[in-house]
PDB file of C-alpha atoms in Angstrom:
ATOM      1  CA  ARG A   1      -1.188 151.294  53.591  1.00 58.00           C
ATOM      2  CA  ASP A   2      -3.735 153.348  55.188  1.00 62.00           C
ATOM      3  CA  LEU A   3      -4.276 156.559  53.329  1.00 71.00           C
ATOM      4  CA  LYS A   4      -4.760 160.407  54.794  1.00 71.00           C
ATOM      5  CA  LYS A   5      -5.557 162.319  51.630  1.00 79.00           C
ATOM      6  CA  MET A   6      -7.118 161.757  48.066  1.00 82.00           C
ATOM      7  CA  ILE A   7      -4.794 160.315  45.631  1.00 85.00           C
ATOM      8  CA  SER A   8      -5.019 158.774  42.031  1.00 84.00           C
ATOM      9  CA  LEU A   9      -3.342 155.466  41.031  1.00 85.00           C
ATOM     10  CA  ASP A  10      -1.690 157.115  38.206  1.00 82.00           C
ATOM     11  CA  HIS A  11       0.334 159.455  41.032  1.00 82.00           C
ATOM     12  CA  VAL A  12       0.967 156.430  42.808  1.00 85.00           C
ATOM     13  CA  ALA A  13       2.399 154.554  39.822  1.00 83.00           C
ATOM     14  CA  GLN A  14       4.543 157.864  38.969  1.00 78.00           C
ATOM     15  CA  PHE A  15       6.266 157.985  42.534  1.00 78.00           C
ATOM     16  CA  THR A  16       6.868 154.215  42.676  1.00 80.00           C
ATOM     17  CA  ASP A  17       7.923 153.823  39.102  1.00 77.00           C
ATOM     18  CA  GLU A  18       5.410 150.941  38.611  1.00 80.00           C
ATOM     19  CA  ASP A  19       3.272 150.343  35.532  1.00 79.00           C
ATOM     20  CA  ILE A  20      -0.183 151.726  36.245  1.00 80.00           C
ATOM     21  CA  GLU A  21      -1.641 148.301  35.331  1.00 81.00           C
ATOM     22  CA  THR A  22       0.329 146.811  38.300  1.00 85.00           C
ATOM     23  CA  ILE A  23      -0.926 149.388  40.663  1.00 86.00           C
ATOM     24  CA  GLN A  24      -4.361 148.811  39.278  1.00 85.00           C
ATOM     25  CA  PHE A  25      -4.367 144.753  39.592  1.00 86.00           C
ATOM     26  CA  HIS A  26      -3.372 145.442  43.314  1.00 87.00           C
ATOM     27  CA  ASN A  27      -6.309 147.863  43.976  1.00 84.00           C
ATOM     28  CA  PRO A  28      -9.219 146.466  41.895  1.00 81.00           C
ATOM     29  CA  SER A  29     -11.829 148.043  44.439  1.00 80.00           C
ATOM     30  CA  TYR A  30     -11.074 151.780  43.092  1.00 78.00           C
ATOM     31  CA  LYS A  31     -12.802 151.811  39.823  1.00 69.00           C
ATOM     32  CA  LEU A  32     -12.182 155.455  38.572  1.00 73.00           C
ATOM     33  CA  ASP A  33      -8.296 155.183  39.754  1.00 78.00           C
ATOM     34  CA  ILE A  34      -9.098 157.705  42.302  1.00 83.00           C
ATOM     35  CA  ILE A  35      -8.921 156.721  46.140  1.00 81.00           C
ATOM     36  CA  PRO A  36     -10.918 159.296  48.074  1.00 78.00           C
ATOM     37  CA  ALA A  37     -10.242 160.903  51.759  1.00 72.00           C
ATOM     38  CA  VAL A  38     -13.075 160.616  53.731  1.00 70.00           C
ATOM     39  CA  SER A  39     -12.587 161.014  57.463  1.00 65.00           C
ATOM     40  CA  SER A  40     -15.295 158.413  58.468  1.00 68.00           C
ATOM     41  CA  ARG A  41     -13.690 155.637  56.367  1.00 74.00           C
ATOM     42  CA  ASN A  42     -10.572 154.190  56.002  1.00 77.00           C
ATOM     43  CA  TYR A  43      -9.143 153.466  52.512  1.00 80.00           C
ATOM     44  CA  TYR A  44      -6.046 151.256  51.877  1.00 83.00           C
ATOM     45  CA  LEU A  45      -3.616 151.005  49.407  1.00 84.00           C
ATOM     46  CA  ARG A  46      -2.267 147.733  48.243  1.00 88.00           C
ATOM     47  CA  LEU A  47       1.584 147.809  46.586  1.00 88.00           C
ATOM     48  CA  PRO A  48       3.979 145.085  45.828  1.00 86.00           C
ATOM     49  CA  VAL A  49       6.986 144.970  48.314  1.00 84.00           C
ATOM     50  CA  ARG A  50       9.424 146.773  45.908  1.00 80.00           C
ATOM     51  CA  ALA A  51       7.016 149.612  45.635  1.00 83.00           C
ATOM     52  CA  ALA A  52       5.971 149.790  49.297  1.00 85.00           C
ATOM     53  CA  GLY A  53       9.114 151.336  50.624  1.00 82.00           C
ATOM     54  CA  LYS A  54       9.442 153.723  48.109  1.00 80.00           C
ATOM     55  CA  PHE A  55       5.674 154.806  48.804  1.00 83.00           C
ATOM     56  CA  VAL A  56       6.283 155.268  52.758  1.00 81.00           C
ATOM     57  CA  SER A  57       9.651 156.902  52.076  1.00 78.00           C
ATOM     58  CA  SER A  58       8.125 159.980  49.924  1.00 75.00           C
ATOM     59  CA  GLU A  59       4.557 159.773  51.193  1.00 79.00           C
ATOM     60  CA  ASP A  60       4.379 163.649  51.856  1.00 79.00           C
ATOM     61  CA  ALA A  61       5.928 164.566  48.690  1.00 79.00           C
ATOM     62  CA  VAL A  62       3.167 161.961  46.732  1.00 79.00           C
ATOM     63  CA  TYR A  63       0.217 163.800  48.473  1.00 82.00           C
ATOM     64  CA  ALA A  64       1.734 167.017  47.462  1.00 81.00           C
ATOM     65  CA  PHE A  65       2.257 166.235  43.831  1.00 78.00           C
ATOM     66  CA  ALA A  66      -1.125 164.519  43.893  1.00 79.00           C
ATOM     67  CA  LYS A  67      -2.839 167.954  45.373  1.00 80.00           C
ATOM     68  CA  ALA A  68      -1.259 170.090  42.521  1.00 77.00           C
ATOM     69  CA  GLU A  69      -2.012 167.502  39.858  1.00 72.00           C
ATOM     70  CA  PHE A  70      -5.996 167.503  40.833  1.00 72.00           C
ATOM     71  CA  ASP A  71      -5.647 171.300  41.134  1.00 72.00           C
ATOM     72  CA  LYS A  72      -4.347 171.539  37.460  1.00 65.00           C
ATOM     73  CA  LYS A  73      -7.322 169.611  36.317  1.00 62.00           C
ATOM     74  CA  GLU A  74      -9.490 171.969  38.000  1.00 53.00           C
ATOM     75  CA  LYS A  75      -8.091 174.970  36.522  1.00 51.00           C
ATOM     76  CA  PRO A  76      -7.397 174.466  32.331  1.00 48.00           C
ATOM     77  CA  LEU A  77      -3.941 176.353  31.338  1.00 42.00           C
ATOM     78  CA  PRO A  78      -4.451 179.175  29.171  1.00 43.00           C
ATOM     79  CA  GLU A  79      -2.472 177.389  26.250  1.00 40.00           C
ATOM     80  CA  LEU A  80      -4.839 174.297  26.446  1.00 37.00           C
ATOM     81  CA  VAL A  81      -7.583 176.307  24.927  1.00 38.00           C
ATOM     82  CA  LYS A  82      -5.692 175.780  21.414  1.00 38.00           C
ATOM     83  CA  ALA A  83      -5.761 171.904  21.898  1.00 40.00           C
ATOM     84  CA  GLU A  84      -7.959 170.222  19.605  1.00 44.00           C
ATOM     85  CA  SER A  85     -11.372 169.246  21.399  1.00 61.00           C
ATOM     86  CA  ARG A  86     -10.814 165.907  20.699  1.00 70.00           C
ATOM     87  CA  VAL A  87      -8.502 163.250  19.084  1.00 79.00           C
ATOM     88  CA  VAL A  88      -8.918 160.067  17.438  1.00 82.00           C
ATOM     89  CA  TYR A  89      -5.846 157.565  18.738  1.00 86.00           C
ATOM     90  CA  ARG A  90      -5.287 154.425  17.115  1.00 88.00           C
ATOM     91  CA  VAL A  91      -3.890 152.013  19.474  1.00 90.00           C
ATOM     92  CA  LYS A  92      -0.159 150.774  18.733  1.00 88.00           C
ATOM     93  CA  SER A  93       1.864 147.991  19.460  1.00 87.00           C
ATOM     94  CA  GLY A  94       3.286 148.290  22.868  1.00 85.00           C
ATOM     95  CA  ASP A  95       0.375 150.861  24.136  1.00 87.00           C
ATOM     96  CA  TYR A  96      -1.135 150.831  27.598  1.00 88.00           C
ATOM     97  CA  LEU A  97      -3.708 153.126  28.908  1.00 87.00           C
ATOM     98  CA  GLY A  98      -1.029 154.855  31.521  1.00 85.00           C
ATOM     99  CA  LYS A  99       1.353 155.388  28.537  1.00 84.00           C
ATOM    100  CA  ILE A 100      -1.651 157.238  26.152  1.00 86.00           C
ATOM    101  CA  ALA A 101      -3.139 159.073  29.327  1.00 83.00           C
ATOM    102  CA  ASN A 102       0.388 160.686  29.979  1.00 80.00           C
ATOM    103  CA  ARG A 103       1.033 161.700  26.454  1.00 79.00           C
ATOM    104  CA  TYR A 104      -2.055 163.734  26.326  1.00 79.00           C
ATOM    105  CA  GLY A 105      -2.230 164.745  29.794  1.00 77.00           C
ATOM    106  CA  VAL A 106      -5.263 163.061  31.217  1.00 81.00           C
ATOM    107  CA  ARG A 107      -6.251 160.381  33.334  1.00 82.00           C
ATOM    108  CA  VAL A 108      -6.603 156.637  32.723  1.00 85.00           C
ATOM    109  CA  SER A 109     -10.101 156.792  34.271  1.00 83.00           C
ATOM    110  CA  GLN A 110     -11.130 159.549  31.800  1.00 84.00           C
ATOM    111  CA  LEU A 111      -9.956 157.471  28.782  1.00 87.00           C
ATOM    112  CA  LYS A 112     -11.926 154.680  29.857  1.00 87.00           C
ATOM    113  CA  ARG A 113     -15.130 156.564  30.481  1.00 84.00           C
ATOM    114  CA  TRP A 114     -14.864 158.422  27.100  1.00 84.00           C
ATOM    115  CA  ASN A 115     -14.503 154.992  25.427  1.00 84.00           C
ATOM    116  CA  SER A 116     -16.680 153.100  27.619  1.00 83.00           C
ATOM    117  CA  LEU A 117     -13.967 150.940  28.223  1.00 86.00           C
ATOM    118  CA  ARG A 118     -14.854 147.989  31.237  1.00 84.00           C
ATOM    119  CA  ASN A 119     -11.164 147.188  31.832  1.00 86.00           C
ATOM    120  CA  ASN A 120      -7.303 148.081  30.771  1.00 84.00           C
ATOM    121  CA  ASN A 121      -7.005 145.480  27.575  1.00 86.00           C
ATOM    122  CA  LEU A 122      -6.203 147.318  24.300  1.00 89.00           C
ATOM    123  CA  LYS A 123      -6.264 146.171  20.965  1.00 89.00           C
ATOM    124  CA  ILE A 124      -3.651 147.060  18.099  1.00 88.00           C
ATOM    125  CA  GLY A 125      -5.602 149.162  15.929  1.00 88.00           C
ATOM    126  CA  GLN A 126      -8.143 149.959  18.175  1.00 89.00           C
ATOM    127  CA  ARG A 127      -9.637 153.925  18.225  1.00 88.00           C
ATOM    128  CA  LEU A 128      -9.617 155.792  21.245  1.00 88.00           C
ATOM    129  CA  TYR A 129     -11.253 158.988  21.583  1.00 84.00           C
ATOM    130  CA  ILE A 130      -9.269 161.281  23.654  1.00 84.00           C
ATOM    131  CA  HIS A 131      -9.967 165.021  24.894  1.00 79.00           C
ATOM    132  CA  PRO A 132      -6.231 166.238  25.563  1.00 74.00           C
ATOM    133  CA  ARG A 133      -5.295 168.796  28.201  1.00 66.00           C
ATOM    134  CA  ARG A 134      -2.075 169.793  26.139  1.00 55.00           C
ATOM    135  CA  PRO A 135      -1.787 170.641  22.602  1.00 48.00           C
ATOM    136  CA  VAL A 136      -1.105 167.866  20.436  1.00 48.00           C
ATOM    137  CA  THR A 137       2.048 167.880  17.936  1.00 45.00           C
ATOM    138  CA  SER A 138       1.472 166.941  14.297  1.00 38.00           C
ATOM    139  CA  SER A 139       2.916 163.504  15.477  1.00 41.00           C
ATOM    140  CA  ALA A 140       0.666 163.090  18.184  1.00 41.00           C
ATOM    141  CA  SER A 141       3.661 162.200  20.472  1.00 45.00           C
ATOM    142  CA  ASN A 142       6.274 163.491  22.574  1.00 52.00           C
ATOM    143  CA  THR A 143       8.257 160.673  22.883  1.00 58.00           C
ATOM    144  CA  LYS A 144      12.012 160.783  21.439  1.00 70.00           C
ATOM    145  CA  LYS A 145      13.580 157.598  19.672  1.00 74.00           C
ATOM    146  CA  ALA A 146      14.975 155.298  22.598  1.00 73.00           C
ATOM    147  CA  PRO A 147      18.797 155.072  22.483  1.00 80.00           C
ATOM    148  CA  GLY A 148      20.484 151.590  22.826  1.00 82.00           C
ATOM    149  CA  ASN A 149      21.930 152.826  26.118  1.00 88.00           C
ATOM    150  CA  TYR A 150      20.966 155.580  28.550  1.00 89.00           C
ATOM    151  CA  LYS A 151      23.337 157.069  31.545  1.00 89.00           C
ATOM    152  CA  VAL A 152      20.902 157.945  34.396  1.00 88.00           C
ATOM    153  CA  LYS A 153      20.959 161.321  35.490  1.00 86.00           C
ATOM    154  CA  SER A 154      19.899 163.335  38.641  1.00 81.00           C
ATOM    155  CA  GLY A 155      16.351 163.289  39.143  1.00 77.00           C
ATOM    156  CA  ASP A 156      15.590 160.570  36.565  1.00 81.00           C
ATOM    157  CA  SER A 157      13.041 157.834  37.154  1.00 80.00           C
ATOM    158  CA  LEU A 158      12.149 154.738  35.636  1.00 80.00           C
ATOM    159  CA  TRP A 159       8.423 156.302  34.890  1.00 78.00           C
ATOM    160  CA  LYS A 160      10.334 159.504  33.631  1.00 79.00           C
ATOM    161  CA  ILE A 161      12.909 157.510  31.294  1.00 83.00           C
ATOM    162  CA  ALA A 162       9.856 155.074  30.057  1.00 79.00           C
ATOM    163  CA  ASN A 163       7.633 157.991  29.316  1.00 75.00           C
ATOM    164  CA  THR A 164      10.247 160.217  27.428  1.00 79.00           C
ATOM    165  CA  TYR A 165      10.853 156.865  25.146  1.00 79.00           C
ATOM    166  CA  GLY A 166       7.652 155.685  24.840  1.00 75.00           C
ATOM    167  CA  ILE A 167       8.589 152.325  26.598  1.00 77.00           C
ATOM    168  CA  THR A 168       7.503 150.476  29.701  1.00 76.00           C
ATOM    169  CA  ILE A 169       8.949 150.180  33.069  1.00 78.00           C
ATOM    170  CA  ALA A 170       8.666 146.463  32.647  1.00 77.00           C
ATOM    171  CA  GLN A 171      10.500 146.732  29.486  1.00 81.00           C
ATOM    172  CA  ILE A 172      13.190 148.499  31.176  1.00 86.00           C
ATOM    173  CA  ARG A 173      13.291 146.424  34.134  1.00 84.00           C
ATOM    174  CA  LYS A 174      13.522 142.905  31.623  1.00 85.00           C
ATOM    175  CA  LEU A 175      16.374 144.731  29.766  1.00 89.00           C
ATOM    176  CA  ASN A 176      18.537 145.741  33.028  1.00 87.00           C
ATOM    177  CA  PRO A 177      18.258 143.045  35.671  1.00 85.00           C
ATOM    178  CA  GLY A 178      19.279 144.058  39.064  1.00 81.00           C
ATOM    179  CA  LYS A 179      20.091 147.523  38.058  1.00 81.00           C
ATOM    180  CA  THR A 180      16.647 149.118  38.252  1.00 78.00           C
ATOM    181  CA  GLU A 181      15.572 148.621  42.062  1.00 76.00           C
ATOM    182  CA  ASP A 182      17.519 151.603  43.263  1.00 76.00           C
ATOM    183  CA  LEU A 183      18.364 153.927  40.349  1.00 78.00           C
ATOM    184  CA  GLN A 184      21.484 155.648  40.717  1.00 82.00           C
ATOM    185  CA  PRO A 185      22.901 158.640  38.726  1.00 85.00           C
ATOM    186  CA  GLY A 186      25.611 157.620  36.243  1.00 88.00           C
ATOM    187  CA  THR A 187      24.284 153.967  35.757  1.00 87.00           C
ATOM    188  CA  THR A 188      23.780 153.013  32.204  1.00 89.00           C
ATOM    189  CA  LEU A 189      20.644 151.403  31.138  1.00 90.00           C
ATOM    190  CA  LYS A 190      19.747 149.241  28.196  1.00 88.00           C
ATOM    191  CA  LEU A 191      16.712 150.637  26.277  1.00 86.00           C
ATOM    192  CA  LYS A 192      16.548 148.146  23.708  1.00 80.00           C
TER     193      LYS A 192
END
């Protein structure tokens, strides 16, 4: 897919309900997880077949979302001044960079830079240094405990559900074969 505007791989992952690692795997040339927009060059985004249709059908919305997110990063919100300047986070089972980045309101590329990570591999117990964009709660997590079954609501996406309950999109797909390709309100999904 030939891109028209700057976008991050995180934004693509959110809009296509894919794990960030899947998008990164298909686009290894973008080292900082950002696809720039330079008029003299063409930049291409490679996606799995199931994600390509979703991206094309909501391309303008993705660009608008990306612009809003980039603008937010440039203008720190007032409440973020109260956030801790640095957090030491210990990696737990089931963690991946995209999940940790979303929890603290930062980019995967920032996590990698702050911790001198050359790839996306994490080890349980590994310490990560994070400069959060959002205030950190005492539990250092805004995730809720996943129920056994979850009824899909209007406006839900796999990314939103996974982020809310601290699980991965891949886990939701594995538990619900055939139910996740076209998410419809009222559908009941297993979350564990």
